[in-house]
PDB file of C-alpha atoms in Angstrom:
ATOM      1  CA  UNK T  10     146.009 166.997  76.178  1.00  0.00           C
ATOM      2  CA  UNK T  11     143.079 167.806  78.441  1.00  0.00           C
ATOM      3  CA  UNK T  12     140.727 165.583  76.420  1.00  0.00           C
ATOM      4  CA  UNK T  13     143.200 162.710  76.514  1.00  0.00           C
ATOM      5  CA  UNK T  14     143.538 163.026  80.303  1.00  0.00           C
ATOM      6  CA  UNK T  15     139.747 162.987  80.663  1.00  0.00           C
ATOM      7  CA  UNK T  16     139.386 159.901  78.469  1.00  0.00           C
ATOM      8  CA  UNK T  17     142.177 158.155  80.321  1.00  0.00           C
ATOM      9  CA  UNK T  18     140.553 158.915  83.681  1.00  0.00           C
ATOM     10  CA  UNK T  19     137.201 157.526  82.516  1.00  0.00           C
ATOM     11  CA  UNK T  20     138.863 154.379  81.170  1.00  0.00           C
ATOM     12  CA  UNK T  21     140.628 153.773  84.486  1.00  0.00           C
ATOM     13  CA  UNK T  22     137.377 154.307  86.365  1.00  0.00           C
ATOM     14  CA  UNK T  23     135.634 151.805  84.093  1.00  0.00           C
ATOM     15  CA  UNK T  24     138.365 149.238  84.653  1.00  0.00           C
ATOM     16  CA  UNK T  25     138.173 149.703  88.424  1.00  0.00           C
ATOM     17  CA  UNK T  26     134.345 149.390  88.366  1.00  0.00           C
ATOM     18  CA  UNK T  27     133.938 152.871  89.805  1.00  0.00           C
ATOM     19  CA  UNK T  28     131.545 154.129  87.144  1.00  0.00           C
ATOM     20  CA  UNK T  29     129.236 151.322  86.168  1.00  0.00           C
ATOM     21  CA  UNK T  30     129.032 149.336  89.368  1.00  0.00           C
ATOM     22  CA  UNK T  31     125.855 151.045  90.632  1.00  0.00           C
ATOM     23  CA  UNK T  32     123.955 152.316  87.620  1.00  0.00           C
ATOM     24  CA  UNK T  33     124.725 150.068  84.654  1.00  0.00           C
ATOM     25  CA  UNK T  34     122.732 146.875  84.004  1.00  0.00           C
ATOM     26  CA  UNK T  35     124.311 143.477  83.556  1.00  0.00           C
ATOM     27  CA  UNK T  36     125.742 142.862  80.069  1.00  0.00           C
ATOM     28  CA  UNK T  37     123.574 140.846  77.689  1.00  0.00           C
ATOM     29  CA  UNK T  38     126.453 138.584  76.679  1.00  0.00           C
ATOM     30  CA  UNK T  39     129.962 138.275  78.019  1.00  0.00           C
ATOM     31  CA  UNK T  40     132.755 135.802  77.378  1.00  0.00           C
ATOM     32  CA  UNK T  41     135.586 135.320  79.812  1.00  0.00           C
ATOM     33  CA  UNK T  42     138.471 132.973  79.251  1.00  0.00           C
ATOM     34  CA  UNK T  43     140.902 131.989  81.929  1.00  0.00           C
ATOM     35  CA  UNK T  44     144.237 130.797  80.724  1.00  0.00           C
ATOM     36  CA  UNK T  45     147.389 129.202  82.028  1.00  0.00           C
ATOM     37  CA  UNK T  46     150.583 129.275  80.042  1.00  0.00           C
ATOM     38  CA  UNK T  47     153.098 126.496  80.300  1.00  0.00           C
ATOM     39  CA  UNK T  48     155.982 125.634  78.037  1.00  0.00           C
ATOM     40  CA  UNK T  49     158.582 122.972  77.536  1.00  0.00           C
ATOM     41  CA  UNK T  50     161.345 122.140  75.074  1.00  0.00           C
ATOM     42  CA  UNK T  51     160.102 120.498  71.890  1.00  0.00           C
ATOM     43  CA  UNK T  52     160.900 118.077  70.369  1.00  0.00           C
ATOM     44  CA  UNK T  53     162.029 115.783  73.129  1.00  0.00           C
ATOM     45  CA  UNK T  54     164.970 113.414  72.729  1.00  0.00           C
ATOM     46  CA  UNK T  55     162.641 110.444  72.291  1.00  0.00           C
ATOM     47  CA  UNK T  56     160.535 112.184  69.628  1.00  0.00           C
ATOM     48  CA  UNK T  57     163.484 113.565  67.604  1.00  0.00           C
ATOM     49  CA  UNK T  58     163.941 110.467  65.319  1.00  0.00           C
ATOM     50  CA  UNK T  59     160.220 110.425  64.411  1.00  0.00           C
ATOM     51  CA  UNK T  60     160.291 114.123  63.580  1.00  0.00           C
ATOM     52  CA  UNK T  61     163.391 113.764  61.365  1.00  0.00           C
ATOM     53  CA  UNK T  62     161.771 110.890  59.495  1.00  0.00           C
ATOM     54  CA  UNK T  63     158.594 112.898  58.979  1.00  0.00           C
ATOM     55  CA  UNK T  64     160.557 115.905  57.704  1.00  0.00           C
ATOM     56  CA  UNK T  65     162.539 113.727  55.256  1.00  0.00           C
ATOM     57  CA  UNK T  66     159.291 112.614  53.639  1.00  0.00           C
ATOM     58  CA  UNK T  67     158.024 116.193  53.116  1.00  0.00           C
ATOM     59  CA  UNK T  68     160.592 117.420  50.619  1.00  0.00           C
ATOM     60  CA  UNK T  69     163.632 119.620  50.009  1.00  0.00           C
ATOM     61  CA  UNK T  70     162.527 122.591  52.100  1.00  0.00           C
ATOM     62  CA  UNK T  71     162.294 120.425  55.139  1.00  0.00           C
ATOM     63  CA  UNK T  72     165.692 118.872  54.474  1.00  0.00           C
ATOM     64  CA  UNK T  73     167.237 122.317  54.951  1.00  0.00           C
ATOM     65  CA  UNK T  74     165.705 122.421  58.362  1.00  0.00           C
ATOM     66  CA  UNK T  75     167.106 118.979  59.053  1.00  0.00           C
ATOM     67  CA  UNK T  76     170.617 120.297  58.495  1.00  0.00           C
ATOM     68  CA  UNK T  77     170.340 121.813  61.942  1.00  0.00           C
ATOM     69  CA  UNK T  78     171.102 118.438  63.410  1.00  0.00           C
ATOM     70  CA  UNK T  79     171.026 119.384  67.029  1.00  0.00           C
ATOM     71  CA  UNK T  80     167.969 119.361  69.174  1.00  0.00           C
ATOM     72  CA  UNK T  81     168.193 123.084  69.901  1.00  0.00           C
ATOM     73  CA  UNK T  82     168.315 123.798  66.157  1.00  0.00           C
ATOM     74  CA  UNK T  83     165.061 121.949  65.573  1.00  0.00           C
ATOM     75  CA  UNK T  84     163.416 123.405  68.633  1.00  0.00           C
ATOM     76  CA  UNK T  85     164.198 126.911  67.408  1.00  0.00           C
ATOM     77  CA  UNK T  86     162.642 126.171  64.026  1.00  0.00           C
ATOM     78  CA  UNK T  87     159.412 124.463  65.151  1.00  0.00           C
ATOM     79  CA  UNK T  88     156.597 125.221  67.475  1.00  0.00           C
ATOM     80  CA  UNK T  89     153.985 122.856  68.725  1.00  0.00           C
ATOM     81  CA  UNK T  90     150.980 124.499  70.287  1.00  0.00           C
ATOM     82  CA  UNK T  91     148.256 122.620  72.119  1.00  0.00           C
ATOM     83  CA  UNK T  92     145.241 124.441  73.542  1.00  0.00           C
ATOM     84  CA  UNK T  93     143.386 122.792  76.387  1.00  0.00           C
ATOM     85  CA  UNK T  94     140.269 124.166  77.970  1.00  0.00           C
ATOM     86  CA  UNK T  95     140.556 124.502  81.706  1.00  0.00           C
ATOM     87  CA  UNK T  96     136.845 123.811  82.077  1.00  0.00           C
ATOM     88  CA  UNK T  97     133.828 123.798  79.826  1.00  0.00           C
ATOM     89  CA  UNK T  98     131.359 125.303  82.268  1.00  0.00           C
ATOM     90  CA  UNK T  99     128.774 127.706  80.972  1.00  0.00           C
ATOM     91  CA  UNK T 100     127.073 130.142  83.333  1.00  0.00           C
ATOM     92  CA  UNK T 101     123.915 131.972  82.434  1.00  0.00           C
ATOM     93  CA  UNK T 102     122.875 134.900  84.589  1.00  0.00           C
ATOM     94  CA  UNK T 103     119.424 136.344  84.158  1.00  0.00           C
ATOM     95  CA  UNK T 104     118.168 139.545  85.659  1.00  0.00           C
ATOM     96  CA  UNK T 105     114.613 139.518  86.981  1.00  0.00           C
ATOM     97  CA  UNK T 106     112.698 141.971  89.139  1.00  0.00           C
ATOM     98  CA  UNK T 107     112.386 140.859  92.743  1.00  0.00           C
ATOM     99  CA  UNK T 108     108.757 141.958  92.883  1.00  0.00           C
ATOM    100  CA  UNK T 109     106.310 141.625  90.022  1.00  0.00           C
ATOM    101  CA  UNK T 110     103.315 143.886  89.501  1.00  0.00           C
ATOM    102  CA  UNK T 111     101.059 141.199  90.938  1.00  0.00           C
ATOM    103  CA  UNK T 112     103.212 140.953  94.072  1.00  0.00           C
ATOM    104  CA  UNK T 113     103.205 144.742  94.466  1.00  0.00           C
ATOM    105  CA  UNK T 114      99.416 144.982  94.219  1.00  0.00           C
ATOM    106  CA  UNK T 115      99.035 142.123  96.701  1.00  0.00           C
ATOM    107  CA  UNK T 116     101.392 143.747  99.200  1.00  0.00           C
ATOM    108  CA  UNK T 117      99.670 147.123  98.887  1.00  0.00           C
ATOM    109  CA  UNK T 118      96.271 145.478  99.317  1.00  0.00           C
ATOM    110  CA  UNK T 119      97.461 143.653 102.420  1.00  0.00           C
ATOM    111  CA  UNK T 120      98.823 146.815 104.008  1.00  0.00           C
ATOM    112  CA  UNK T 121      95.739 148.807 103.047  1.00  0.00           C
ATOM    113  CA  UNK T 122      93.473 146.123 104.513  1.00  0.00           C
ATOM    114  CA  UNK T 123      95.450 146.167 107.747  1.00  0.00           C
ATOM    115  CA  UNK T 124      95.176 149.942 108.084  1.00  0.00           C
ATOM    116  CA  UNK T 125      91.484 150.014 107.151  1.00  0.00           C
ATOM    117  CA  UNK T 126      90.773 147.259 109.672  1.00  0.00           C
ATOM    118  CA  UNK T 127      92.597 149.159 112.375  1.00  0.00           C
ATOM    119  CA  UNK T 128      90.695 152.321 111.407  1.00  0.00           C
ATOM    120  CA  UNK T 129      87.327 150.564 111.661  1.00  0.00           C
ATOM    121  CA  UNK T 130      88.179 149.182 115.104  1.00  0.00           C
ATOM    122  CA  UNK T 131      89.375 152.609 116.236  1.00  0.00           C
ATOM    123  CA  UNK T 132      86.193 154.210 114.855  1.00  0.00           C
ATOM    124  CA  UNK T 133      84.014 151.710 116.752  1.00  0.00           C
ATOM    125  CA  UNK T 134      85.917 152.368 119.988  1.00  0.00           C
ATOM    126  CA  UNK T 135      85.515 156.144 119.582  1.00  0.00           C
ATOM    127  CA  UNK T 136      81.805 155.667 118.823  1.00  0.00           C
ATOM    128  CA  UNK T 137      81.429 153.515 121.974  1.00  0.00           C
ATOM    129  CA  UNK T 138      83.199 156.196 124.045  1.00  0.00           C
ATOM    130  CA  UNK T 139      80.868 158.904 122.714  1.00  0.00           C
ATOM    131  CA  UNK T 140      77.778 156.825 123.562  1.00  0.00           C
ATOM    132  CA  UNK T 141      79.126 156.119 127.058  1.00  0.00           C
ATOM    133  CA  UNK T 142      79.757 159.849 127.602  1.00  0.00           C
ATOM    134  CA  UNK T 143      76.238 160.714 126.391  1.00  0.00           C
ATOM    135  CA  UNK T 144      74.718 158.154 128.815  1.00  0.00           C
ATOM    136  CA  UNK T 145      76.837 159.499 131.671  1.00  0.00           C
ATOM    137  CA  UNK T 146      75.781 163.082 130.945  1.00  0.00           C
ATOM    138  CA  UNK T 147      72.117 162.007 130.706  1.00  0.00           C
ATOM    139  CA  UNK T 148      72.270 160.502 134.234  1.00  0.00           C
ATOM    140  CA  UNK T 149      73.689 163.727 135.554  1.00  0.00           C
ATOM    141  CA  UNK T 150      77.230 162.511 136.063  1.00  0.00           C
ATOM    142  CA  UNK T 151      76.302 159.499 138.229  1.00  0.00           C
ATOM    143  CA  UNK T 152      77.504 156.023 137.597  1.00  0.00           C
ATOM    144  CA  UNK T 153      74.985 153.206 137.383  1.00  0.00           C
ATOM    145  CA  UNK T 154      77.250 150.759 139.172  1.00  0.00           C
ATOM    146  CA  UNK T 155      77.162 152.125 142.736  1.00  0.00           C
ATOM    147  CA  UNK T 156      76.653 149.869 145.716  1.00  0.00           C
ATOM    148  CA  UNK T 157      76.350 151.048 149.241  1.00  0.00           C
ATOM    149  CA  UNK T 158      77.225 149.296 152.477  1.00  0.00           C
ATOM    150  CA  UNK T 159      73.558 148.867 153.315  1.00  0.00           C
ATOM    151  CA  UNK T 160      73.001 146.879 150.128  1.00  0.00           C
ATOM    152  CA  UNK T 161      75.885 144.587 151.071  1.00  0.00           C
ATOM    153  CA  UNK T 162      74.576 144.133 154.628  1.00  0.00           C
ATOM    154  CA  UNK T 163      71.127 143.249 153.320  1.00  0.00           C
ATOM    155  CA  UNK T 164      72.563 140.637 150.958  1.00  0.00           C
ATOM    156  CA  UNK T 165      74.575 139.048 153.761  1.00  0.00           C
ATOM    157  CA  UNK T 166      71.481 139.011 156.042  1.00  0.00           C
ATOM    158  CA  UNK T 167      69.501 137.149 153.410  1.00  0.00           C
ATOM    159  CA  UNK T 168      72.265 134.583 153.214  1.00  0.00           C
ATOM    160  CA  UNK T 169      72.027 134.039 156.995  1.00  0.00           C
ATOM    161  CA  UNK T 170      68.274 133.385 156.801  1.00  0.00           C
ATOM    162  CA  UNK T 171      68.676 130.424 154.490  1.00  0.00           C
ATOM    163  CA  UNK T 172      67.823 127.081 156.136  1.00  0.00           C
ATOM    164  CA  UNK T 173      70.663 124.791 157.022  1.00  0.00           C
ATOM    165  CA  UNK T 174      70.986 121.721 154.837  1.00  0.00           C
ATOM    166  CA  UNK T 175      69.805 118.390 156.186  1.00  0.00           C
ATOM    167  CA  UNK T 176      71.227 114.975 155.465  1.00  0.00           C
ATOM    168  CA  UNK T 177      69.352 111.737 155.126  1.00  0.00           C
ATOM    169  CA  UNK T 178      71.110 109.110 157.169  1.00  0.00           C
ATOM    170  CA  UNK T 179      69.707 105.611 157.799  1.00  0.00           C
ATOM    171  CA  UNK T 180      66.184 106.444 156.811  1.00  0.00           C
ATOM    172  CA  UNK T 181      65.957 109.200 159.377  1.00  0.00           C
ATOM    173  CA  UNK T 182      66.257 112.921 158.990  1.00  0.00           C
ATOM    174  CA  UNK T 183      69.229 114.269 160.871  1.00  0.00           C
ATOM    175  CA  UNK T 184      70.122 117.901 161.212  1.00  0.00           C
ATOM    176  CA  UNK T 185      73.591 118.954 160.114  1.00  0.00           C
ATOM    177  CA  UNK T 186      74.420 120.470 163.512  1.00  0.00           C
TER     178      UNK T 186
END
């Protein structure tokens, strides 16, 4: 009984897609048929004379069936089955990897190139910082870009000593003042 209960539990899990939904691959081939059942009384009143005539031509065995003269008698003796396809569509599902080996190598190369490029730029910046620190220590901790107020005053004095521009107006030299 325990084995039967285990098998039954696994079968129910398979039917509910609890087991194979995450780990099992797609089936290689699967056929699914959708069906609709409909029925009606056969033969109809209009078709009854044609059926009786056809049965008369077939022989003695069919004449016994004809003795059931009523429509319900014939309909209980015969069955007409017609199968119609709902649709004739065919679906083909293929399973392919989302990333090929070539795509994987390309992606890894792109990421590696990005990180190496960033590493080279970082290395150059660290190298530049070390050189700047060595230069600063060699000067004794002084910056090269110092300017005093006297230097600024001297530059402004030189600007004041420049001659004023003159304009030429009607063939005579006129001062701008």
